[in-house]
PDB file of C-alpha atoms in Angstrom:
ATOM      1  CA  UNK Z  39     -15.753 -27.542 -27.586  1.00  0.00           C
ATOM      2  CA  UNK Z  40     -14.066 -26.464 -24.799  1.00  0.00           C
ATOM      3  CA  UNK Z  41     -15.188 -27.479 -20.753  1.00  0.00           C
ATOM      4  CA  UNK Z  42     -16.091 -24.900 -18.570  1.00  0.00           C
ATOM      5  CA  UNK Z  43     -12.781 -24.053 -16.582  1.00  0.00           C
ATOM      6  CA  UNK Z  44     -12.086 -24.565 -13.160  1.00  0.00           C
ATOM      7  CA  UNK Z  45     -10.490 -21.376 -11.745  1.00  0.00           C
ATOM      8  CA  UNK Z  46      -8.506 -21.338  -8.195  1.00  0.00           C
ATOM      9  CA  UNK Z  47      -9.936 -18.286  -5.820  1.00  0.00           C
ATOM     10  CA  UNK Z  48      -6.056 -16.362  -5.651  1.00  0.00           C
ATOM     11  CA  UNK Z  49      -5.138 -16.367  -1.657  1.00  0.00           C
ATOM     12  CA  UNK Z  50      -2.679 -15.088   0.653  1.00  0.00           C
ATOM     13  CA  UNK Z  51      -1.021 -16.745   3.981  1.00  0.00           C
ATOM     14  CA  UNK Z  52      -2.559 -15.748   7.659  1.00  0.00           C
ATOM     15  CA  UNK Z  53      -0.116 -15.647  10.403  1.00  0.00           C
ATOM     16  CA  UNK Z  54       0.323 -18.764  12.892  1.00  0.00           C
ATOM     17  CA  UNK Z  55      -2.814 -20.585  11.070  1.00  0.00           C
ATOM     18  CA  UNK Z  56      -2.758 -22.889   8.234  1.00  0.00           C
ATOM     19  CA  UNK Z  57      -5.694 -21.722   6.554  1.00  0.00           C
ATOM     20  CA  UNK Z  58      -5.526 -18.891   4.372  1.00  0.00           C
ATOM     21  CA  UNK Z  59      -7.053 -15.605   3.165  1.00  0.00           C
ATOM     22  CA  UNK Z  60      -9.314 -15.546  -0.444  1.00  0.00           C
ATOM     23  CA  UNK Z  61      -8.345 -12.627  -1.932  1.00  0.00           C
ATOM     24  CA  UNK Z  62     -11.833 -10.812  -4.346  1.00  0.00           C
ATOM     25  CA  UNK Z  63     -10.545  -7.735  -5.490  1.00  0.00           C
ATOM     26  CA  UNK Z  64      -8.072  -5.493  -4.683  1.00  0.00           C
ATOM     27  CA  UNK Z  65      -8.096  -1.876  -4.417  1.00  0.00           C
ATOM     28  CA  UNK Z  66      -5.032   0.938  -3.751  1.00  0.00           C
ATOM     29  CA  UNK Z  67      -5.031   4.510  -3.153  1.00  0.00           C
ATOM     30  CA  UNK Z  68      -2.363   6.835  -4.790  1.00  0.00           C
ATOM     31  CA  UNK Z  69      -0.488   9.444  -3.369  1.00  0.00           C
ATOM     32  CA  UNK Z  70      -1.711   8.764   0.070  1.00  0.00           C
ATOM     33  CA  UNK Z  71       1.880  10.043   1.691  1.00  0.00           C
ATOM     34  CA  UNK Z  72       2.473  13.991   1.207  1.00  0.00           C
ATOM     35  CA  UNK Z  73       6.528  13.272   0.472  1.00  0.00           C
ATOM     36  CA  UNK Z  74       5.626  10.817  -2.272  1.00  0.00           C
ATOM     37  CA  UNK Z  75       2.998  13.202  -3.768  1.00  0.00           C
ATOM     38  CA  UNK Z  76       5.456  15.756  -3.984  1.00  0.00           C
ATOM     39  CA  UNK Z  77       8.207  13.481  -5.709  1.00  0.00           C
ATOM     40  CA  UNK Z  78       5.723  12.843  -8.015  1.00  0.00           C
ATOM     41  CA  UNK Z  79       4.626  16.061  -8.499  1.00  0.00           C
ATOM     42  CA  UNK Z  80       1.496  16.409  -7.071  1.00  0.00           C
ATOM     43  CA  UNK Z  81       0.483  18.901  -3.983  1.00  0.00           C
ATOM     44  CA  UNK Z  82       0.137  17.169  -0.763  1.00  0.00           C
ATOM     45  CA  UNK Z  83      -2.794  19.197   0.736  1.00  0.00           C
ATOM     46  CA  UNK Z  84      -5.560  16.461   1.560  1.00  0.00           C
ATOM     47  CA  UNK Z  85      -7.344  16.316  -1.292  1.00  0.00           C
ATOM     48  CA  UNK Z  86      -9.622  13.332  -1.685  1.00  0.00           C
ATOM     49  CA  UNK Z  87      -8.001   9.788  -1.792  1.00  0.00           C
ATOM     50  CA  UNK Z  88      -8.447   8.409  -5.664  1.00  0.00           C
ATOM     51  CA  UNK Z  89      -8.440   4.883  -5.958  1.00  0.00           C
ATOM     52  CA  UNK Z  90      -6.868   2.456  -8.833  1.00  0.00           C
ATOM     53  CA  UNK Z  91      -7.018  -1.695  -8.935  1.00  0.00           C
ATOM     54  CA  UNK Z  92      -5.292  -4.732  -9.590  1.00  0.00           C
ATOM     55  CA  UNK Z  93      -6.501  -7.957 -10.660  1.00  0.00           C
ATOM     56  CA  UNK Z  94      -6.747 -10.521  -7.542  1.00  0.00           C
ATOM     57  CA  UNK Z  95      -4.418 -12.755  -8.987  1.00  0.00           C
ATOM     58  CA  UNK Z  96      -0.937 -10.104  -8.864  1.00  0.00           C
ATOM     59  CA  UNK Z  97      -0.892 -11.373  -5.443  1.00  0.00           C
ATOM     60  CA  UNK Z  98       2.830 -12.952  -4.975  1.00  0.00           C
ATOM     61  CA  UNK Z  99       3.908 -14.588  -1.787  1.00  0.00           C
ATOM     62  CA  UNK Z 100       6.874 -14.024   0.964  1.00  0.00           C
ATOM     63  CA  UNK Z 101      10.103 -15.592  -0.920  1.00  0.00           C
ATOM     64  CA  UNK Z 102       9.134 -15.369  -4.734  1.00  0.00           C
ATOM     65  CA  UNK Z 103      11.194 -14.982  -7.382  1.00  0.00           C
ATOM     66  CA  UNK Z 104       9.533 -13.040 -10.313  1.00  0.00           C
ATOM     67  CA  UNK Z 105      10.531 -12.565 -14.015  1.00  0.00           C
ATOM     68  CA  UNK Z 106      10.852  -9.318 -15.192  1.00  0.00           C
ATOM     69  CA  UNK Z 107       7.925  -7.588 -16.342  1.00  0.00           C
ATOM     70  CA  UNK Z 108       7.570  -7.183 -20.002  1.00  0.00           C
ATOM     71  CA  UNK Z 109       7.057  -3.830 -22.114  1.00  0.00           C
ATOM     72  CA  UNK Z 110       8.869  -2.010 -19.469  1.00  0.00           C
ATOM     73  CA  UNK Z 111      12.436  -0.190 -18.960  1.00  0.00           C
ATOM     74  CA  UNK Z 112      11.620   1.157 -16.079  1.00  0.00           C
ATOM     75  CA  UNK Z 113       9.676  -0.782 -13.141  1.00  0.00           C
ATOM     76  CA  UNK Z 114       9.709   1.053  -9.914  1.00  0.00           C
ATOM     77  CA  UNK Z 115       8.904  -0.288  -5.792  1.00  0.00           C
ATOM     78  CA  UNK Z 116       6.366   1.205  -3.857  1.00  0.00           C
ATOM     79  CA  UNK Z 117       6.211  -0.515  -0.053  1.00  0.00           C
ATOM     80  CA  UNK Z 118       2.666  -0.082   1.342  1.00  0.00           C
ATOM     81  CA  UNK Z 119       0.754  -1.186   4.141  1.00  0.00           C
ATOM     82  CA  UNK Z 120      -2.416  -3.803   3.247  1.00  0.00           C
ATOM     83  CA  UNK Z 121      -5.465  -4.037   4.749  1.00  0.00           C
ATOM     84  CA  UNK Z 122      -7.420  -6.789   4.257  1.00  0.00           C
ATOM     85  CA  UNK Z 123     -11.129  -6.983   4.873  1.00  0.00           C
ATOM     86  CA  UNK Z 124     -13.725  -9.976   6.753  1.00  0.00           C
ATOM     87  CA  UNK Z 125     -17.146  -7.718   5.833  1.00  0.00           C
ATOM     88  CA  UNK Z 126     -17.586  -5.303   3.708  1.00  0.00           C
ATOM     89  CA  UNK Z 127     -20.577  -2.917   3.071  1.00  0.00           C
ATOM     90  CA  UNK Z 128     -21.550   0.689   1.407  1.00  0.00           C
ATOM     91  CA  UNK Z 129     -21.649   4.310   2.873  1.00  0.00           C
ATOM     92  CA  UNK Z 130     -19.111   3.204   6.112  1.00  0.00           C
ATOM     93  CA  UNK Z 131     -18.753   5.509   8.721  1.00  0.00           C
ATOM     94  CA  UNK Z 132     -15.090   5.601  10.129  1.00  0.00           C
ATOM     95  CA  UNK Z 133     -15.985   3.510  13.119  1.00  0.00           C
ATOM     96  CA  UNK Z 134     -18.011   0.696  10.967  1.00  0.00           C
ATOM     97  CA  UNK Z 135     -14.880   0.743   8.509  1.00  0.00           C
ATOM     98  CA  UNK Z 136     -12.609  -0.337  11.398  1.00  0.00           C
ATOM     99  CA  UNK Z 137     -14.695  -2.943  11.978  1.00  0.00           C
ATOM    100  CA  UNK Z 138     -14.732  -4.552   8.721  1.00  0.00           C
ATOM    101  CA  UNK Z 139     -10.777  -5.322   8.840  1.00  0.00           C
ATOM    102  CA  UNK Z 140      -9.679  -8.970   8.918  1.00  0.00           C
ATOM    103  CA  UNK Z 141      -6.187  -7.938   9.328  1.00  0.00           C
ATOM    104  CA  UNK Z 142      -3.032  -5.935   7.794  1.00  0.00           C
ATOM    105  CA  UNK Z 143       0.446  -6.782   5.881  1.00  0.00           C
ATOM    106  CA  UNK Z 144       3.077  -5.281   4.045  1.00  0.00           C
ATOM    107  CA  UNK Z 145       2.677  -5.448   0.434  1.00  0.00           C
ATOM    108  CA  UNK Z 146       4.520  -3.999  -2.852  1.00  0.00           C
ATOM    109  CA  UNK Z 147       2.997  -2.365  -5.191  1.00  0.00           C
ATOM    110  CA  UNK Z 148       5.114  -2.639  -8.245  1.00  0.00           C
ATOM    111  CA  UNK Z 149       4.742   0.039 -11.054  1.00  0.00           C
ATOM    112  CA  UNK Z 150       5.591   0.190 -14.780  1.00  0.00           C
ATOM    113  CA  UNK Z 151       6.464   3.840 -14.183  1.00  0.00           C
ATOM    114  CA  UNK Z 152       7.432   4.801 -18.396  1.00  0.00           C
ATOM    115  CA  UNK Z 153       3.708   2.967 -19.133  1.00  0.00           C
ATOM    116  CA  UNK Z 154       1.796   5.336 -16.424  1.00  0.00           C
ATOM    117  CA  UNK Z 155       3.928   8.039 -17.688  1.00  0.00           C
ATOM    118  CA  UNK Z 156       2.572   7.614 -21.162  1.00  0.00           C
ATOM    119  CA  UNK Z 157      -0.976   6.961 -19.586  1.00  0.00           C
ATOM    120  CA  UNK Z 158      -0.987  10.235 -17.741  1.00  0.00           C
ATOM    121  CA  UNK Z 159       0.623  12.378 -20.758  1.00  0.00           C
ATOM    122  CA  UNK Z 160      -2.370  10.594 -23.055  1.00  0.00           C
ATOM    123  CA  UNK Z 161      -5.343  10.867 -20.413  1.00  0.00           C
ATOM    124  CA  UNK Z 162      -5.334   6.887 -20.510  1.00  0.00           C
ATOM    125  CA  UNK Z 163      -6.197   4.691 -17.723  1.00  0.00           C
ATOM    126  CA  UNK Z 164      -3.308   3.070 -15.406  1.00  0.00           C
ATOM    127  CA  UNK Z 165      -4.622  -0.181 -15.567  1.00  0.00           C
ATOM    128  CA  UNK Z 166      -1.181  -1.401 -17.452  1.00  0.00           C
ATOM    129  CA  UNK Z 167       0.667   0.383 -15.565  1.00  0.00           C
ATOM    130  CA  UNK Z 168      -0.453  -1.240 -12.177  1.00  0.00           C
ATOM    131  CA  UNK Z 169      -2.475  -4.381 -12.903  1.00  0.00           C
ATOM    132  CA  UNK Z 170      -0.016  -6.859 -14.593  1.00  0.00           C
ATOM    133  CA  UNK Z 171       1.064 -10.364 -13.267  1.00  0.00           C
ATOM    134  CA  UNK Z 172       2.582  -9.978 -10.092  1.00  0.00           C
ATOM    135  CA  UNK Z 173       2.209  -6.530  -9.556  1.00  0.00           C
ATOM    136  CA  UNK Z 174       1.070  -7.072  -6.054  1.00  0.00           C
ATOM    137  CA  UNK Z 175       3.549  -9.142  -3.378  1.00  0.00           C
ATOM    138  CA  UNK Z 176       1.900  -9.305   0.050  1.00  0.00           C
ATOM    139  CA  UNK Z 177       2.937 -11.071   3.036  1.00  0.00           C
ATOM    140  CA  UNK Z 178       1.020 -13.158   5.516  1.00  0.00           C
ATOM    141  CA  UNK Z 179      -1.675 -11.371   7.401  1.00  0.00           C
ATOM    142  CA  UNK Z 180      -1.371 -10.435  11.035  1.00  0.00           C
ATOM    143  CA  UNK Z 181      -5.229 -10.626  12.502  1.00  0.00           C
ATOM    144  CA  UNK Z 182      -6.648  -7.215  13.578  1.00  0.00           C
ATOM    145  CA  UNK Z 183      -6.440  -3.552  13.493  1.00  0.00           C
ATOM    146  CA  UNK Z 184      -3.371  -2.146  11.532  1.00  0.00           C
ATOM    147  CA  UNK Z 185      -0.936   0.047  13.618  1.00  0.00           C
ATOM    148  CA  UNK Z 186      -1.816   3.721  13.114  1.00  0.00           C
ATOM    149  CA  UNK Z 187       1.937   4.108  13.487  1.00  0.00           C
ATOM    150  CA  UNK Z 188       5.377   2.326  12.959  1.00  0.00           C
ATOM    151  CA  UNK Z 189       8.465   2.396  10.436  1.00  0.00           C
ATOM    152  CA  UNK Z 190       7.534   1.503   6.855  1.00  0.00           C
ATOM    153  CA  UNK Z 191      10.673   0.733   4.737  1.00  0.00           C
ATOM    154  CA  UNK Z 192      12.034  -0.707   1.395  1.00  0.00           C
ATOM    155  CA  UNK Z 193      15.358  -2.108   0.244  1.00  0.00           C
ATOM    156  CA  UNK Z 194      16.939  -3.017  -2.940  1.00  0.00           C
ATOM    157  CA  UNK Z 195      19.780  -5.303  -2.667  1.00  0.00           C
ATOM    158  CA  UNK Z 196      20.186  -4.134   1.177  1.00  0.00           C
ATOM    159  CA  UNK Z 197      20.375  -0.367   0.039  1.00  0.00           C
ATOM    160  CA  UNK Z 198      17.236   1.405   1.961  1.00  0.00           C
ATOM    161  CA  UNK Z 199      15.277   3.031  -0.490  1.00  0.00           C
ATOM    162  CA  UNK Z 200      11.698   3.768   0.811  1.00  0.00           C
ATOM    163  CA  UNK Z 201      11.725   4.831   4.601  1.00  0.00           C
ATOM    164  CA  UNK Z 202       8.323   6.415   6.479  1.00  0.00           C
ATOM    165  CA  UNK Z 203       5.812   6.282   9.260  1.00  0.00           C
ATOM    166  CA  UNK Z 204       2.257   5.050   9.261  1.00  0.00           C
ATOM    167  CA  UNK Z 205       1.812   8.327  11.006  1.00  0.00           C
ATOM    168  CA  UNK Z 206       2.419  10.130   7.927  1.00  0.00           C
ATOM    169  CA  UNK Z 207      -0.935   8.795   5.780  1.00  0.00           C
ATOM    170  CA  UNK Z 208      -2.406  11.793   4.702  1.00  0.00           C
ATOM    171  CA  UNK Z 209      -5.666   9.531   4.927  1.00  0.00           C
ATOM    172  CA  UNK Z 210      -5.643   6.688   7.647  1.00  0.00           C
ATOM    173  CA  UNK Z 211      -7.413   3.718   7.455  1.00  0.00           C
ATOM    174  CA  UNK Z 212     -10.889   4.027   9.010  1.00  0.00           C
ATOM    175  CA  UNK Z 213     -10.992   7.129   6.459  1.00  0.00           C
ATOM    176  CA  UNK Z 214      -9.556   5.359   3.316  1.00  0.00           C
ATOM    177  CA  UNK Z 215     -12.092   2.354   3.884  1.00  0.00           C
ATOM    178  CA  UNK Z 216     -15.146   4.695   4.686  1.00  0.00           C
ATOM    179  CA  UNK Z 217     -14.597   6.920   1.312  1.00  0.00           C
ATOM    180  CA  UNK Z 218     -13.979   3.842  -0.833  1.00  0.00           C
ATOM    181  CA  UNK Z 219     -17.441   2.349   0.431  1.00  0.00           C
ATOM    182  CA  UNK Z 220     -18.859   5.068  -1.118  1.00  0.00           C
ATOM    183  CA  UNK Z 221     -17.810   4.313  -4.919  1.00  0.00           C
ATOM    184  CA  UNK Z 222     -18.473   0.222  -4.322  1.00  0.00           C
ATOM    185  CA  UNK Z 223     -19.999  -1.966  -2.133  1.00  0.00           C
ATOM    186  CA  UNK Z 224     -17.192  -3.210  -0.030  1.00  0.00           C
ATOM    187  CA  UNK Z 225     -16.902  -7.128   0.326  1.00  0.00           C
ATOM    188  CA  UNK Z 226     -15.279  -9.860   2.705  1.00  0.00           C
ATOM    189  CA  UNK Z 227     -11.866 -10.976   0.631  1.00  0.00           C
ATOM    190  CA  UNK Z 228     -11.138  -7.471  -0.451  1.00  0.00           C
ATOM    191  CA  UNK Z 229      -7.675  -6.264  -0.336  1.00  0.00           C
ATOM    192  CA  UNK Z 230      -6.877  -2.225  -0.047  1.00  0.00           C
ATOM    193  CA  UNK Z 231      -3.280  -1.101  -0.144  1.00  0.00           C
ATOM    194  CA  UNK Z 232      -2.610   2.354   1.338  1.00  0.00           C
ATOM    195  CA  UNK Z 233      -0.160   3.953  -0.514  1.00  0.00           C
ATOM    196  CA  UNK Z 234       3.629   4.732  -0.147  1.00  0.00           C
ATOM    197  CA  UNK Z 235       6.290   6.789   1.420  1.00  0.00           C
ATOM    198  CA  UNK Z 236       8.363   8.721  -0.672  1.00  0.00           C
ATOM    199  CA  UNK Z 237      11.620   7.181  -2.676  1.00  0.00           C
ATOM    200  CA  UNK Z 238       9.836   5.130  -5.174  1.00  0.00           C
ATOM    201  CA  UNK Z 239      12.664   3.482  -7.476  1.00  0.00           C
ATOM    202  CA  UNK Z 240      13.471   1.019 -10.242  1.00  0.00           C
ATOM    203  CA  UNK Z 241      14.378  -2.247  -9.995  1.00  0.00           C
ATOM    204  CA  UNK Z 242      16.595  -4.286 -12.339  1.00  0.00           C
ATOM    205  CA  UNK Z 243      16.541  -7.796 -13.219  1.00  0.00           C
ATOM    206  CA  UNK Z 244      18.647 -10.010 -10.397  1.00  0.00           C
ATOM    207  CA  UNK Z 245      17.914  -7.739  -7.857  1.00  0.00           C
ATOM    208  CA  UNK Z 246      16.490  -8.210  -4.392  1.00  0.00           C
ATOM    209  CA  UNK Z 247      13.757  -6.659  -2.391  1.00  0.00           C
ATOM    210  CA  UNK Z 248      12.676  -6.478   1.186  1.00  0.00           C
ATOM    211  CA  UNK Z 249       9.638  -4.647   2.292  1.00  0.00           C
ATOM    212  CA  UNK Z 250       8.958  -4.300   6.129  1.00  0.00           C
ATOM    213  CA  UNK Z 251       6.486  -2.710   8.438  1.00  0.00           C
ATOM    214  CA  UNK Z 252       7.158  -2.546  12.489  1.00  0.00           C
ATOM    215  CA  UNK Z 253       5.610  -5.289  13.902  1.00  0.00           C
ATOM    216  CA  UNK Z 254       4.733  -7.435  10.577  1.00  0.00           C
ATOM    217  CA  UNK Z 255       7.353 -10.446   9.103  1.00  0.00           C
ATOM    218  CA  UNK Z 256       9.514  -8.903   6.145  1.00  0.00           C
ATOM    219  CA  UNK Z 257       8.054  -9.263   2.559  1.00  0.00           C
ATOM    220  CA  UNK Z 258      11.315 -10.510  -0.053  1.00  0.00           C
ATOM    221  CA  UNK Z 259      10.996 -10.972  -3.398  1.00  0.00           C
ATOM    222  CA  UNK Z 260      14.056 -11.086  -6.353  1.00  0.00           C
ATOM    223  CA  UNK Z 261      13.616 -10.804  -9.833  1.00  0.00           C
ATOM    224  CA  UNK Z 262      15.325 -13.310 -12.855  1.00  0.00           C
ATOM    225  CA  UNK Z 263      17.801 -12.149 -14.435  1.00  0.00           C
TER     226      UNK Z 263
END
């Protein structure tokens, strides 16, 4: 008979302390930039944010170096900013949602684009597509408020790929937290990641990637070859 296991709460660094954040669930919006909803074609007009997860545990740290993803030919990049949240709650107003944030990162969202293809030709959920191991990098958190503006970027072996502006969220923050509230009951430890400029891309085996938003430490990962 087996012993009841002992499982490790998945956690990400905090900037200049040595303790660090426990990560409970985390949460991402698609399509949350109007250039990237058109490149995937979708119409920009604000429509109401829709909401996908990944396990806690895709959470990878500043410096990793990944093996490639299986059952996949085609794994694409998509930078994002990461909020990260100290109280939670249901039914948030804007102003209450900005006062549930712990702090804010850069973070990756890596896709297996051909497997959501399939899912979306089928009518199948993404969960495949999005929530394998390590589909979520995120750097250490800076304490407070996210910026509500600043340069967003993504490169692949030094080539600049992915290049925005917070500005450019169709939904910001305080309203991305506020409408997800109203589907769950919003905890301390949950992660939300914000969606992504346009230029989504692949990325081969060997390759490097650096994510960075203005005023955050850069997020680099590489992949085995």
């Amino acid at each position: 008979m087996h012993s009841i296991p002992n499982i490790a709460v998945p956690t990400i660094a905090i900037e200049g302390s040595d303790a660090r954040f426990p990560v409970r669930r985390i949460f991402c919006v698609g399509q949350n930039y109007a250039d990237h909803a058109r490149e995937m074609g979708s119409d920009p007009d604000r429509a109401p944010p829709f909401f996908f997860t990944k396990p806690a545990d895709a959470v990878v740290a500043n410096g990793a170096v990944l093996p490639f993803p299986p059952r996949t030919d085609n794994l694409h990049h998509e930078v994002e900013l990461v909020v990260a949240l100290a109280s939670g709650g249901s039914d948030l107003s804007p102003d209450e949602a900005v006062q549930a944030v712990f702090g804010w990162t850069v973070g990756i969202d890596l896709t297996r684009r051909d497997l959501q293809a399939e899912a979306k030709k089928a009518g199948r959920p993404w969960d495949m597509a999005k929530g394998f191991d390590h589909s979520a990098p995120t750097g250490s958190l800076l304490r407070g408020t996210p910026p509500a503006k600043g340069a967003i970027r993504l490169s692949v072996d030094g080539e600049q790929r992915q290049s925005g502006d917070l500005s450019e969220m169709i939904w910001t923050v305080p309203e991305i937290i506020a409408t997800l509230s109203t589907f769950v009951v919003l905890a301390p430890g949950d992660l939300i990641f914000t969606g992504t400029p346009s230029g989504v891309g692949p990325i081969r085996k060997g390759q490097v990637v650096e994510a960075v938003i203005e005023g955050a430490a850069p997020l680099t990962l590489s992949f085995a070859t």
